[in-house]
Amino acid sequence: MSKKKNFKAESKRMLELMIHSIYTHKEIFLRELISNASDAIDKRYYHALKNEAGGLGRDSFAIDIDIDKNARTLTIADNGCGMTDEELENNLGTIARSGSLQFKSEQEQPDEIDVIGQFGVGFYSAFMVADEITVESLKVGETQGYRWHSNGVDGFTVDPCDKTEIGTVVTLRIKESTEADDFNPFLESHHIQSLVKRYSDYIRYPIRMDIESSVEKPRPADAPEDAPPEWETISERKTVNSMSPLWRKAKSEVQKEEYDSFYQNTFHDGQAPLRTLHASAEGAITYQSLLFIPSSAPYQFYSKDFEKGLRLYASGVMIMEHCKDLLPDCFGFVRGVVDSQDLSLNISREMLQQDKQLKVIAKHIEKKIKNELKDMLENDRETYRTFYDAFGIHLKYALYSSYGMLRELLLDLLQFKTTTQDTPQTFAEYVARMPEGQTAIYYAAGASVEQIKRLPQCERLTDKGIEVLCATEDVDEFLFKMLFMVEEKEIHSITEASELEDASEKQSLEQETKARESLLNSIKTALNGQVEQVILTSRLKSHPVCLSTTGGITLEMERVLAQQPAAAGGSPMKAQRVLELNISHPIYEKLISLQEHAPEQVADYANLLYNQAVLMEGLAIEDPVAFSNAICKLMV
Ligand code: ADP
């Protein structure tokens, strides 16, 4: 037996990292070994095409996985190119990916999870689950096979062995389970099978395993009619992977059902997607993408536990399940797969460059999703409705929290309910309908369209044929304030004071206000600090009063802010309330006459009117009992 050889120093460090790994997705070792096997077959296949005339077809290759529970071994065998003794020593004794260690030493605190999770670490990752590894290999064109053996950091041996078939067999002795780690699933056929499906389904060579299934035994000829069927377990060699990725196929070859079931199985959604975007790009970077717009929000989408991202494959091998960098946050609901032949499985010197490539793909993807949504909005309103019900609020928050940076990307996808239309409308649609003379976009905030329509301020606008956007979601009004101007029109709230009078109305109001100064002062005094101002208005129709605000914080914003966790030390911001009196309402006349003949009653009226205005805003009044008593007093 040959002398034990030491691993190179840096490989040893990587090995130690693997042996003591706390990484939770240890199963990725299988993907790494299968991908090595697939690469080796690629090399042999290529070699055969060139050198073995009439030689091997693609279908002569396979990767075989076997389990021996008693011996606790898991074996992965391929009939790829194989390795010589020298190659075994060099390839498996030194970490092939110098890049990964470079990466690690550049960081002060090497992040194990990152290195393993995002890039795998090739062959060595097998030491996360195995305490002993044997690799037997016969190189194509050679007659002598070799066995590489190691049980950890203290080194490895390479010896001749009598392997007669070209290729490589990797045998892992699976670690004993501990309290913290259960390794036994790696000896369960169905578990290994599901890992193959999950990570390596699209490897182009068959991955074969013995699959057990129950079958009914043939009935003996003399068995009675009603004898219960007898079952037996049989084991059959089967190909576990599907071998052809959907995204590599031409669009014309794939049926909608195939896309849908791929989506539903892969992303665990009970519903078919709203839209499927299948594209293939060639040029600076070659890749295929298969993206889905779900029809409802994924599980936990609106919680911080949700992990967005696309599955990233390098040449058919999944290297990341949630690649965040491929998907902008605002489109975080999109699910899908990106596969590029230009990305390498290895963490390596090309890392930076890869990064750049990912950015290019991400930019394309952002544009594709935007175009798809725009198309849906313009040509398939029904579907967009479903989409918007699920994700509209997400888009609004994304735009709001970008401080307007995503304006161009998202603004034209937004919709709002309005007081005149049955379906939600975009800003552009609203502006296109604006009657002549309307210079601003108007909105009102409230719990529902119905409630907004009943606002006293709405009445005259409706008469004038002015449509009002309904800010029915918490974010809406904040968003409007941030946007400030859309389609060259300012956005104004109808509940902010003195928005809507025209010039001549304004003048006569000013005169009237001067004349009634003492009345307005009495009312304000009677309201005892509840309002900032009492003003006259000509924008109301049938209602005597309304409540509005001044100073930028509206009643709706006050409500939303009050729900936020209180900022340290400060109390939530309050709206400055304004009571508006309708000068063309009989009650206004009544107030004038009270002020002259029974000034002691003005205070009661003021309080009644103020509380009415509060109620019409859909808010609670401070003292309902006092309000009720005041009404009774008036009635008798
Ligand atoms: P990587 O695959 O990223 O190069 P690994 O540590 O997984 O890194 O493998 C190191 C090298 O060992 C490979 O580059 C390959 O040359 C060789 N190798 C690994 N597995 C096999 C195999 N099954 N057949 C032939 N060569 C292999």
XYZ file of C-alpha atoms and ligand atoms in Angstrom:
663
model
C 0.000 0.000 0.000
C 1.260 3.432 -0.885
C 2.305 5.974 1.665
C -0.292 8.411 2.882
C -0.078 11.777 1.159
C -1.065 15.086 2.653
C -3.578 17.461 1.229
C -2.158 20.794 0.149
C -2.412 23.323 2.951
C -5.260 25.346 1.544
C -7.196 22.257 0.528
C -6.849 21.073 4.065
C -8.506 24.217 5.327
C -11.384 23.752 2.936
C -11.662 20.138 3.955
C -11.821 21.043 7.623
C -14.537 23.516 6.815
C -16.507 20.720 5.152
C -15.968 18.105 7.840
C -17.217 20.392 10.574
C -19.754 22.178 8.450
C -22.873 23.487 10.099
C -24.315 24.272 6.699
C -27.928 23.151 6.650
C -28.205 22.135 3.025
C -25.603 19.429 3.089
C -27.502 17.596 0.369
C -25.867 19.792 -2.254
C -22.905 17.399 -2.255
C -24.991 15.152 -4.484
C -25.505 17.864 -7.061
C -21.736 18.448 -7.033
C -20.834 14.806 -7.543
C -23.453 14.342 -10.243
C -22.258 17.421 -12.007
C -18.655 16.142 -11.900
C -19.873 12.862 -13.356
C -21.774 14.674 -16.072
C -18.712 16.781 -16.925
C -16.590 13.649 -17.117
C -19.074 12.078 -19.499
C -19.086 15.248 -21.598
C -15.316 14.918 -21.911
C -15.462 11.238 -22.793
C -18.246 11.826 -25.282
C -16.238 14.545 -26.971
C -13.143 12.332 -26.918
C -15.138 9.471 -28.427
C -16.508 11.669 -31.187
C -12.955 12.522 -32.182
C -11.060 9.304 -31.532
C -13.305 6.283 -31.357
C -14.596 6.040 -34.907
C -18.156 4.756 -34.974
C -17.754 4.884 -31.199
C -20.104 5.867 -28.482
C -23.461 7.536 -28.905
C -24.914 9.784 -26.268
C -27.130 6.968 -25.107
C -24.217 4.767 -24.078
C -23.642 7.006 -21.079
C -25.236 7.011 -17.685
C -24.729 7.923 -14.056
C -25.637 5.172 -11.613
C -26.487 5.696 -7.969
C -26.537 2.810 -5.493
C -27.162 2.553 -1.802
C -25.980 -0.105 0.635
C -27.661 0.536 3.939
C -25.730 -2.121 5.848
C -22.374 -0.811 4.760
C -23.737 2.785 5.008
C -22.464 3.561 1.541
C -23.772 5.749 -1.238
C -22.128 5.202 -4.605
C -22.137 7.458 -7.642
C -20.686 5.828 -10.744
C -20.157 7.246 -14.204
C -18.673 5.965 -17.422
C -17.025 9.261 -18.184
C -13.385 9.986 -18.969
C -11.940 8.658 -15.711
C -8.704 9.748 -14.040
C -5.145 8.436 -13.959
C -3.304 8.022 -10.658
C -1.665 11.365 -11.210
C -4.978 13.025 -11.930
C -6.535 11.477 -8.857
C -3.738 12.875 -6.787
C -3.782 16.309 -8.359
C -7.492 16.780 -8.838
C -8.665 15.415 -5.535
C -5.639 16.277 -3.409
C -5.692 19.946 -4.261
C -8.653 22.125 -4.271
C -9.322 22.747 -7.924
C -10.931 26.044 -7.367
C -8.157 28.274 -6.235
C -10.719 31.025 -6.535
C -12.751 29.859 -3.602
C -9.898 30.206 -1.179
C -8.853 33.480 -2.629
C -12.386 34.549 -2.032
C -12.193 33.370 1.528
C -8.944 35.040 2.447
C -10.136 38.346 1.044
C -12.800 38.341 3.661
C -11.910 38.849 7.259
C -14.497 36.433 8.435
C -14.924 33.723 5.855
C -18.577 33.018 5.491
C -18.967 29.298 5.239
C -22.618 29.449 4.389
C -21.995 31.751 1.459
C -19.200 29.721 -0.025
C -20.963 26.415 0.293
C -24.467 27.616 -0.398
C -23.865 29.698 -3.435
C -21.093 27.838 -5.142
C -20.901 24.414 -3.645
C -17.323 23.384 -3.173
C -17.103 20.544 -5.554
C -15.885 17.162 -4.586
C -14.945 18.230 -1.060
C -18.536 18.955 -0.152
C -18.966 15.177 0.122
C -17.053 15.428 3.403
C -20.092 17.195 4.856
C -21.926 13.862 4.851
C -19.211 11.197 4.586
C -16.400 10.271 6.918
C -14.670 8.109 4.349
C -14.489 8.492 0.583
C -13.180 6.074 -2.021
C -12.781 6.998 -5.681
C -11.967 4.238 -8.156
C -11.200 5.288 -11.674
C -10.015 3.993 -15.005
C -8.952 6.611 -17.473
C -10.070 6.301 -21.083
C -7.196 4.838 -23.132
C -5.498 3.238 -20.061
C -5.534 -0.307 -18.775
C -4.610 0.183 -15.116
C -7.194 1.571 -12.727
C -6.503 3.393 -9.443
C -8.177 3.843 -6.114
C -8.045 7.114 -4.181
C -9.013 6.827 -0.537
C -9.319 9.260 2.329
C -10.985 9.497 5.675
C -10.422 13.125 6.314
C -7.838 15.752 6.959
C -4.902 13.526 7.722
C -4.421 12.689 4.087
C -5.207 10.277 1.270
C -3.712 7.284 -0.518
C -3.662 6.330 -4.197
C -3.197 2.662 -5.126
C -3.708 0.509 -8.178
C -7.011 -1.378 -8.319
C -8.604 -3.742 -10.760
C -11.285 -1.551 -12.235
C -11.989 -2.784 -15.763
C -14.569 -0.345 -17.059
C -13.687 3.162 -18.082
C -15.079 5.747 -15.728
C -15.212 6.677 -12.076
C -16.968 5.277 -9.021
C -17.225 7.512 -5.974
C -18.196 5.685 -2.788
C -19.149 7.668 0.287
C -19.395 6.116 3.683
C -22.179 8.151 5.208
C -21.524 9.566 8.690
C -23.337 8.151 11.674
C -26.228 10.383 12.724
C -25.746 12.589 15.739
C -28.192 14.496 17.869
C -27.641 17.597 15.796
C -27.424 15.999 12.378
C -29.386 13.183 10.814
C -27.427 11.617 7.983
C -29.611 8.542 7.557
C -31.821 10.108 4.864
C -28.792 9.955 2.553
C -29.191 6.179 2.688
C -32.864 6.314 1.726
C -33.542 5.664 -1.908
C -36.612 7.905 -2.122
C -34.754 10.794 -0.494
C -31.834 10.531 -2.893
C -34.295 10.266 -5.734
C -36.021 13.464 -4.679
C -32.676 15.255 -4.398
C -31.794 14.189 -7.913
C -35.140 15.468 -9.161
C -34.707 18.679 -7.291
C -31.162 19.603 -8.154
C -30.141 17.599 -11.144
C -33.283 16.860 -13.067
C -31.959 18.410 -16.216
C -28.582 16.690 -16.429
C -28.455 15.459 -19.998
C -27.429 11.880 -19.158
C -29.689 9.370 -17.428
C -29.243 9.145 -13.669
C -30.325 5.635 -12.739
C -31.329 4.123 -9.438
C -33.103 1.051 -8.121
C -36.604 2.188 -7.423
C -38.854 0.091 -5.263
C -42.540 -0.162 -5.961
C -45.435 -2.340 -4.878
C -47.084 -4.482 -7.526
C -49.940 -6.921 -7.384
C -48.846 -10.552 -7.528
C -50.314 -12.588 -10.368
C -53.329 -14.535 -9.138
C -52.933 -18.297 -8.979
C -55.363 -19.983 -11.396
C -57.181 -21.754 -8.565
C -57.605 -18.681 -6.337
C -61.206 -18.009 -5.260
C -62.961 -15.036 -6.932
C -63.048 -12.910 -3.798
C -59.523 -13.586 -2.581
C -57.817 -10.303 -1.650
C -55.011 -9.259 -3.991
C -51.486 -9.947 -2.797
C -48.755 -7.389 -3.171
C -45.033 -7.672 -3.492
C -42.252 -5.161 -3.559
C -40.115 -5.182 -6.631
C -37.058 -3.187 -7.376
C -36.408 -1.830 -10.849
C -33.561 0.147 -12.343
C -35.041 3.424 -13.507
C -33.936 6.747 -14.839
C -34.788 9.349 -12.251
C -34.144 12.613 -14.057
C -36.129 13.993 -16.951
C -32.948 14.932 -18.855
C -34.378 17.774 -20.861
C -35.009 21.149 -19.383
C -38.222 22.766 -20.511
C -36.504 26.106 -20.984
C -34.066 24.680 -23.486
C -36.871 23.592 -25.760
C -38.231 25.800 -28.511
C -41.334 27.686 -27.420
C -43.309 26.089 -30.235
C -42.551 22.642 -28.816
C -43.976 23.297 -25.401
C -47.667 23.133 -24.559
C -49.270 25.489 -22.072
C -50.039 22.493 -19.835
C -46.362 21.619 -19.670
C -45.422 25.119 -18.629
C -48.210 25.190 -16.086
C -47.375 21.885 -14.498
C -43.678 22.683 -14.432
C -44.515 25.935 -12.662
C -46.927 24.359 -10.242
C -44.612 21.490 -9.331
C -41.476 23.525 -9.109
C -42.868 26.469 -7.214
C -45.572 24.668 -5.270
C -48.495 26.741 -6.402
C -51.942 25.243 -6.687
C -52.893 27.685 -9.430
C -51.582 28.025 -12.940
C -49.547 31.178 -13.555
C -51.173 34.245 -15.120
C -48.428 34.592 -17.672
C -45.416 32.583 -18.779
C -42.406 34.299 -20.318
C -40.079 31.974 -22.108
C -37.084 33.501 -23.819
C -33.706 32.649 -25.085
C -30.949 35.190 -25.541
C -27.780 34.957 -27.506
C -25.015 37.462 -27.899
C -22.852 39.008 -25.221
C -24.263 36.366 -22.933
C -26.218 33.269 -23.840
C -29.015 32.192 -21.558
C -32.521 30.864 -21.421
C -35.124 32.206 -19.073
C -38.486 30.834 -18.108
C -40.434 33.227 -15.920
C -43.887 33.065 -14.419
C -46.229 35.703 -13.090
C -48.263 33.976 -10.371
C -51.994 34.535 -10.141
C -51.951 35.046 -6.412
C -49.363 36.111 -3.909
C -46.964 33.279 -3.016
C -47.010 31.956 0.519
C -45.597 34.537 2.922
C -45.085 37.005 0.092
C -46.077 39.905 2.285
C -43.868 38.832 5.171
C -40.174 39.325 5.700
C -39.630 35.563 5.566
C -40.355 35.519 1.870
C -37.312 34.726 -0.218
C -37.508 36.209 -3.651
C -35.235 35.205 -6.493
C -34.954 33.072 -9.588
C -33.431 29.634 -9.809
C -30.074 29.899 -11.418
C -28.663 27.072 -13.488
C -25.254 26.860 -15.076
C -25.516 24.537 -18.047
C -28.422 22.621 -16.617
C -27.080 22.342 -13.081
C -28.848 24.310 -10.426
C -26.371 26.494 -8.583
C -28.724 28.713 -6.628
C -32.336 28.326 -5.658
C -33.108 31.976 -4.990
C -30.776 34.178 -6.949
C -31.827 37.586 -5.668
C -29.582 39.552 -7.952
C -31.542 38.450 -10.977
C -34.801 40.011 -9.901
C -35.553 43.582 -8.832
C -37.463 43.812 -5.540
C -40.428 45.473 -7.181
C -40.970 42.332 -9.279
C -40.093 39.982 -6.416
C -43.302 38.013 -6.982
C -42.020 36.596 -10.274
C -40.917 32.951 -10.185
C -38.733 31.190 -12.645
C -35.509 29.806 -13.923
C -32.471 31.236 -15.648
C -29.956 28.915 -17.256
C -26.746 30.114 -18.775
C -23.980 28.212 -20.467
C -21.725 31.173 -19.857
C -21.810 30.890 -16.102
C -19.511 28.383 -14.506
C -20.358 26.217 -11.556
C -17.058 27.189 -10.031
C -16.331 30.075 -7.846
C -13.295 31.341 -9.602
C -11.361 34.238 -10.974
C -14.195 34.914 -13.351
C -16.367 35.753 -10.401
C -16.349 39.455 -11.019
C -17.071 38.969 -14.633
C -19.869 36.605 -13.775
C -21.263 39.278 -11.618
C -21.362 41.591 -14.580
C -23.065 38.931 -16.632
C -25.688 38.459 -13.976
C -26.337 42.192 -14.053
C -26.891 42.103 -17.789
C -29.348 39.239 -17.430
C -31.097 41.013 -14.555
C -31.555 44.140 -16.653
C -33.084 42.112 -19.504
C -35.373 40.363 -17.096
C -36.598 43.575 -15.526
C -37.469 44.887 -18.958
C -39.196 41.678 -19.976
C -41.396 41.633 -16.918
C -42.288 45.280 -17.342
C -43.230 44.773 -20.976
C -45.316 41.741 -20.150
C -47.236 43.608 -17.471
C -47.726 46.594 -19.731
C -49.044 44.326 -22.429
C -51.398 42.680 -19.981
C -52.624 46.078 -18.806
C -53.272 47.293 -22.328
C -54.626 44.152 -23.933
C -56.001 41.929 -21.236
C -57.640 43.989 -18.518
C -59.348 41.018 -16.908
C -56.059 39.252 -16.255
C -54.417 42.469 -15.166
C -57.197 42.879 -12.655
C -56.307 39.526 -11.085
C -52.650 40.447 -11.146
C -53.307 43.832 -9.634
C -55.499 42.447 -6.881
C -52.592 40.261 -5.830
C -49.638 42.575 -6.384
C -50.854 46.129 -6.996
C -50.167 47.109 -3.437
C -46.669 45.668 -3.717
C -45.969 47.856 -6.742
C -47.258 50.922 -4.938
C -45.083 50.317 -1.899
C -42.107 49.594 -4.132
C -42.525 52.912 -5.913
C -43.162 54.805 -2.700
C -40.172 53.338 -0.903
C -37.882 53.990 -3.858
C -38.416 57.726 -3.305
C -39.490 57.953 -6.884
C -36.466 56.213 -8.378
C -38.689 53.549 -9.885
C -41.102 56.109 -11.265
C -40.396 55.322 -14.869
C -40.559 51.592 -14.327
C -43.700 51.443 -12.236
C -45.823 54.576 -12.559
C -47.720 53.525 -15.658
C -48.537 50.136 -14.107
C -50.434 51.694 -11.210
C -54.180 51.876 -11.034
C -56.657 53.479 -8.684
C -60.361 53.249 -8.164
C -62.237 56.413 -9.071
C -65.578 58.021 -8.352
C -66.826 57.702 -11.926
C -65.432 54.433 -13.305
C -66.343 50.879 -12.439
C -62.816 49.574 -12.853
C -59.474 50.876 -11.585
C -57.816 53.472 -13.790
C -54.271 54.506 -14.586
C -53.124 58.101 -14.227
C -52.959 58.404 -18.005
C -56.552 57.262 -18.379
C -57.690 59.709 -15.716
C -55.868 62.623 -17.313
C -57.219 61.778 -20.763
C -60.759 62.133 -19.400
C -60.201 65.435 -17.579
C -62.765 68.037 -18.680
C -61.512 71.318 -20.052
C -60.573 73.709 -17.313
C -59.552 71.024 -14.824
C -55.922 71.693 -14.130
C -55.057 69.237 -11.394
C -55.542 65.568 -10.605
C -57.923 65.236 -7.667
C -58.045 62.503 -5.116
C -59.738 61.812 -1.835
C -58.755 59.336 0.810
C -61.200 57.080 2.571
C -62.026 53.538 3.505
C -64.021 52.841 0.348
C -65.157 54.386 -2.902
C -68.667 54.638 -1.494
C -67.502 56.555 1.518
C -65.447 58.894 -0.621
C -68.382 59.524 -2.940
C -70.426 60.603 0.060
C -67.879 63.153 1.214
C -69.460 66.604 1.213
C -66.542 67.931 -0.845
C -67.256 65.422 -3.582
C -70.738 66.578 -4.385
C -70.020 69.716 -6.355
C -67.082 68.096 -8.115
C -69.349 65.321 -9.284
C -71.793 67.932 -10.552
C -69.004 69.579 -12.478
C -68.102 66.234 -14.020
C -64.803 65.992 -12.210
C -63.537 62.513 -11.469
C -61.800 61.851 -8.174
C -59.161 59.176 -7.652
C -59.902 57.133 -4.558
C -57.036 56.590 -2.173
C -58.471 53.567 -0.436
C -55.206 51.949 0.571
C -52.926 53.216 3.299
C -50.024 53.832 0.975
C -52.032 55.724 -1.655
C -52.082 59.181 -0.178
C -48.413 59.050 0.813
C -47.629 57.938 -2.704
C -49.635 60.820 -4.226
C -47.823 63.306 -2.025
C -44.478 61.868 -3.037
C -45.298 61.806 -6.745
C -46.553 65.403 -6.478
C -46.972 65.714 -10.224
C -47.991 63.183 -12.858
C -48.496 63.734 -16.571
C -47.616 67.383 -15.946
C -50.540 67.794 -13.560
C -50.251 68.408 -9.862
C -52.029 65.964 -7.596
C -54.338 67.569 -5.048
C -56.469 66.258 -2.267
C -60.071 67.459 -2.259
C -60.080 67.436 1.514
C -57.359 69.987 1.795
C -58.905 73.416 2.315
C -59.612 75.948 -0.429
C -58.558 73.800 -3.306
C -61.351 74.226 -5.713
C -62.855 77.680 -5.782
C -62.271 79.734 -8.879
C -61.075 83.345 -8.813
C -64.427 85.124 -8.637
C -65.731 82.726 -6.021
C -62.597 83.349 -4.015
C -63.133 87.088 -4.047
C -66.706 86.989 -2.850
C -65.716 84.490 -0.172
C -63.035 86.835 1.056
C -65.541 89.671 1.385
C -68.011 87.461 3.165
C -65.302 86.221 5.515
C -64.426 89.782 6.488
C -68.055 90.584 7.156
C -68.559 87.505 9.347
C -65.336 87.620 11.284
C -66.999 87.702 14.670
C -69.203 84.694 13.851
C -66.234 82.661 12.672
C -64.296 83.630 15.782
C -67.151 82.595 18.064
C -67.354 79.218 16.391
C -63.639 78.656 16.634
C -63.650 79.603 20.301
C -66.592 77.287 20.929
C -64.716 74.390 19.342
C -62.023 74.871 21.910
C -58.879 73.922 20.009
C -60.405 71.105 17.981
C -59.908 73.015 14.758
C -57.122 75.167 13.471
C -59.430 77.345 11.388
C -63.079 77.987 10.631
C -63.600 79.125 7.061
C -66.374 79.762 4.562
C -66.687 77.741 1.421
C -68.641 77.711 -1.788
C -67.578 74.211 -2.825
C -70.254 72.365 -0.879
C -73.713 71.704 -2.198
C -76.266 70.037 0.061
C -74.148 69.737 3.202
C -73.816 72.612 5.679
C -70.252 71.771 6.706
C -67.221 69.685 5.963
C -63.938 68.943 7.612
C -60.706 69.542 5.800
C -57.085 69.993 6.714
C -54.263 72.378 6.225
C -50.519 71.969 6.533
C -49.863 68.797 4.556
C -50.997 66.058 6.916
C -54.487 64.902 6.017
C -56.955 63.061 8.215
C -56.249 59.829 6.346
C -52.521 60.240 6.841
C -53.086 60.932 10.507
C -54.960 57.644 10.751
C -52.246 55.686 8.953
C -49.453 57.278 10.955
C -51.280 56.533 14.187
C -51.131 52.830 13.290
C -47.381 52.813 12.861
C -45.284 51.846 15.847
C -44.741 55.132 17.669
C -41.491 56.862 16.882
C -39.294 56.932 19.963
C -40.219 59.846 22.169
C -42.579 61.567 19.737
C -46.339 61.342 19.524
C -47.809 60.586 16.088
C -48.291 63.516 13.766
C -51.700 65.161 13.815
C -53.642 66.727 10.991
C -54.558 70.388 11.426
C -58.317 70.393 11.095
C -60.363 73.051 9.326
C -64.130 73.416 9.633
C -65.677 74.705 6.433
C -69.119 76.330 6.391
C -71.242 76.230 3.263
C -72.291 79.810 2.546
C -75.230 78.788 0.408
C -76.797 76.556 3.039
C -79.807 77.683 5.174
C -77.887 76.702 8.312
C -75.361 79.391 7.525
C -78.187 81.957 7.520
C -79.365 80.525 10.800
C -75.909 80.975 12.335
C -75.809 84.592 11.238
C -79.117 85.302 12.844
C -78.165 83.444 16.046
C -75.001 85.500 16.299
C -77.192 88.616 16.237
C -80.143 87.556 18.372
C -79.085 84.639 20.556
C -75.274 84.504 20.612
C -75.329 82.097 23.603
C -76.623 79.360 21.250
C -73.803 79.627 18.728
C -71.549 77.353 20.771
C -74.095 74.487 20.743
C -74.568 74.812 17.008
C -70.842 74.960 16.424
C -70.282 71.727 18.307
C -73.149 69.957 16.554
C -71.909 71.010 13.140
C -68.343 70.057 13.901
C -69.353 66.593 15.059
C -71.467 66.133 11.947
C -68.482 66.971 9.823
C -66.370 64.493 11.771
C -68.961 61.766 11.236
C -69.168 62.466 7.517
C -65.415 61.955 7.276
C -65.984 58.490 8.636
C -64.259 59.326 11.908
C -65.376 58.785 15.465
C -66.598 61.721 17.510
C -64.976 62.357 20.837
C -68.066 62.494 23.049
C -71.055 60.726 21.453
C -73.225 61.152 24.561
C -72.808 64.907 24.612
C -73.572 64.944 20.882
C -76.754 62.974 21.386
C -77.845 65.240 24.262
C -77.248 68.322 22.155
C -79.484 66.944 19.400
C -82.261 66.147 21.893
C -82.072 69.634 23.345
C -82.550 71.069 19.883
C -85.450 68.736 19.125
C -87.486 69.667 22.205
P -14.504 21.124 -10.131
O -15.474 20.064 -10.576
O -15.150 22.404 -9.864
O -13.312 21.253 -10.989
P -14.082 19.298 -7.954
O -13.366 19.443 -6.660
O -15.488 18.858 -7.878
O -13.942 20.685 -8.697
O -13.292 18.299 -8.869
C -11.940 18.490 -9.139
C -11.562 17.820 -10.430
O -11.577 16.407 -10.286
C -12.474 18.068 -11.588
O -12.139 19.263 -12.239
C -12.245 16.883 -12.481
O -11.101 17.086 -13.294
C -11.913 15.802 -11.486
N -13.077 14.945 -11.256
C -13.938 15.000 -10.235
N -14.890 14.051 -10.340
C -14.617 13.371 -11.487
C -15.236 12.263 -12.166
N -16.353 11.686 -11.688
N -14.649 11.830 -13.311
C -13.542 12.418 -13.795
N -12.928 13.469 -13.214
C -13.450 13.937 -12.067
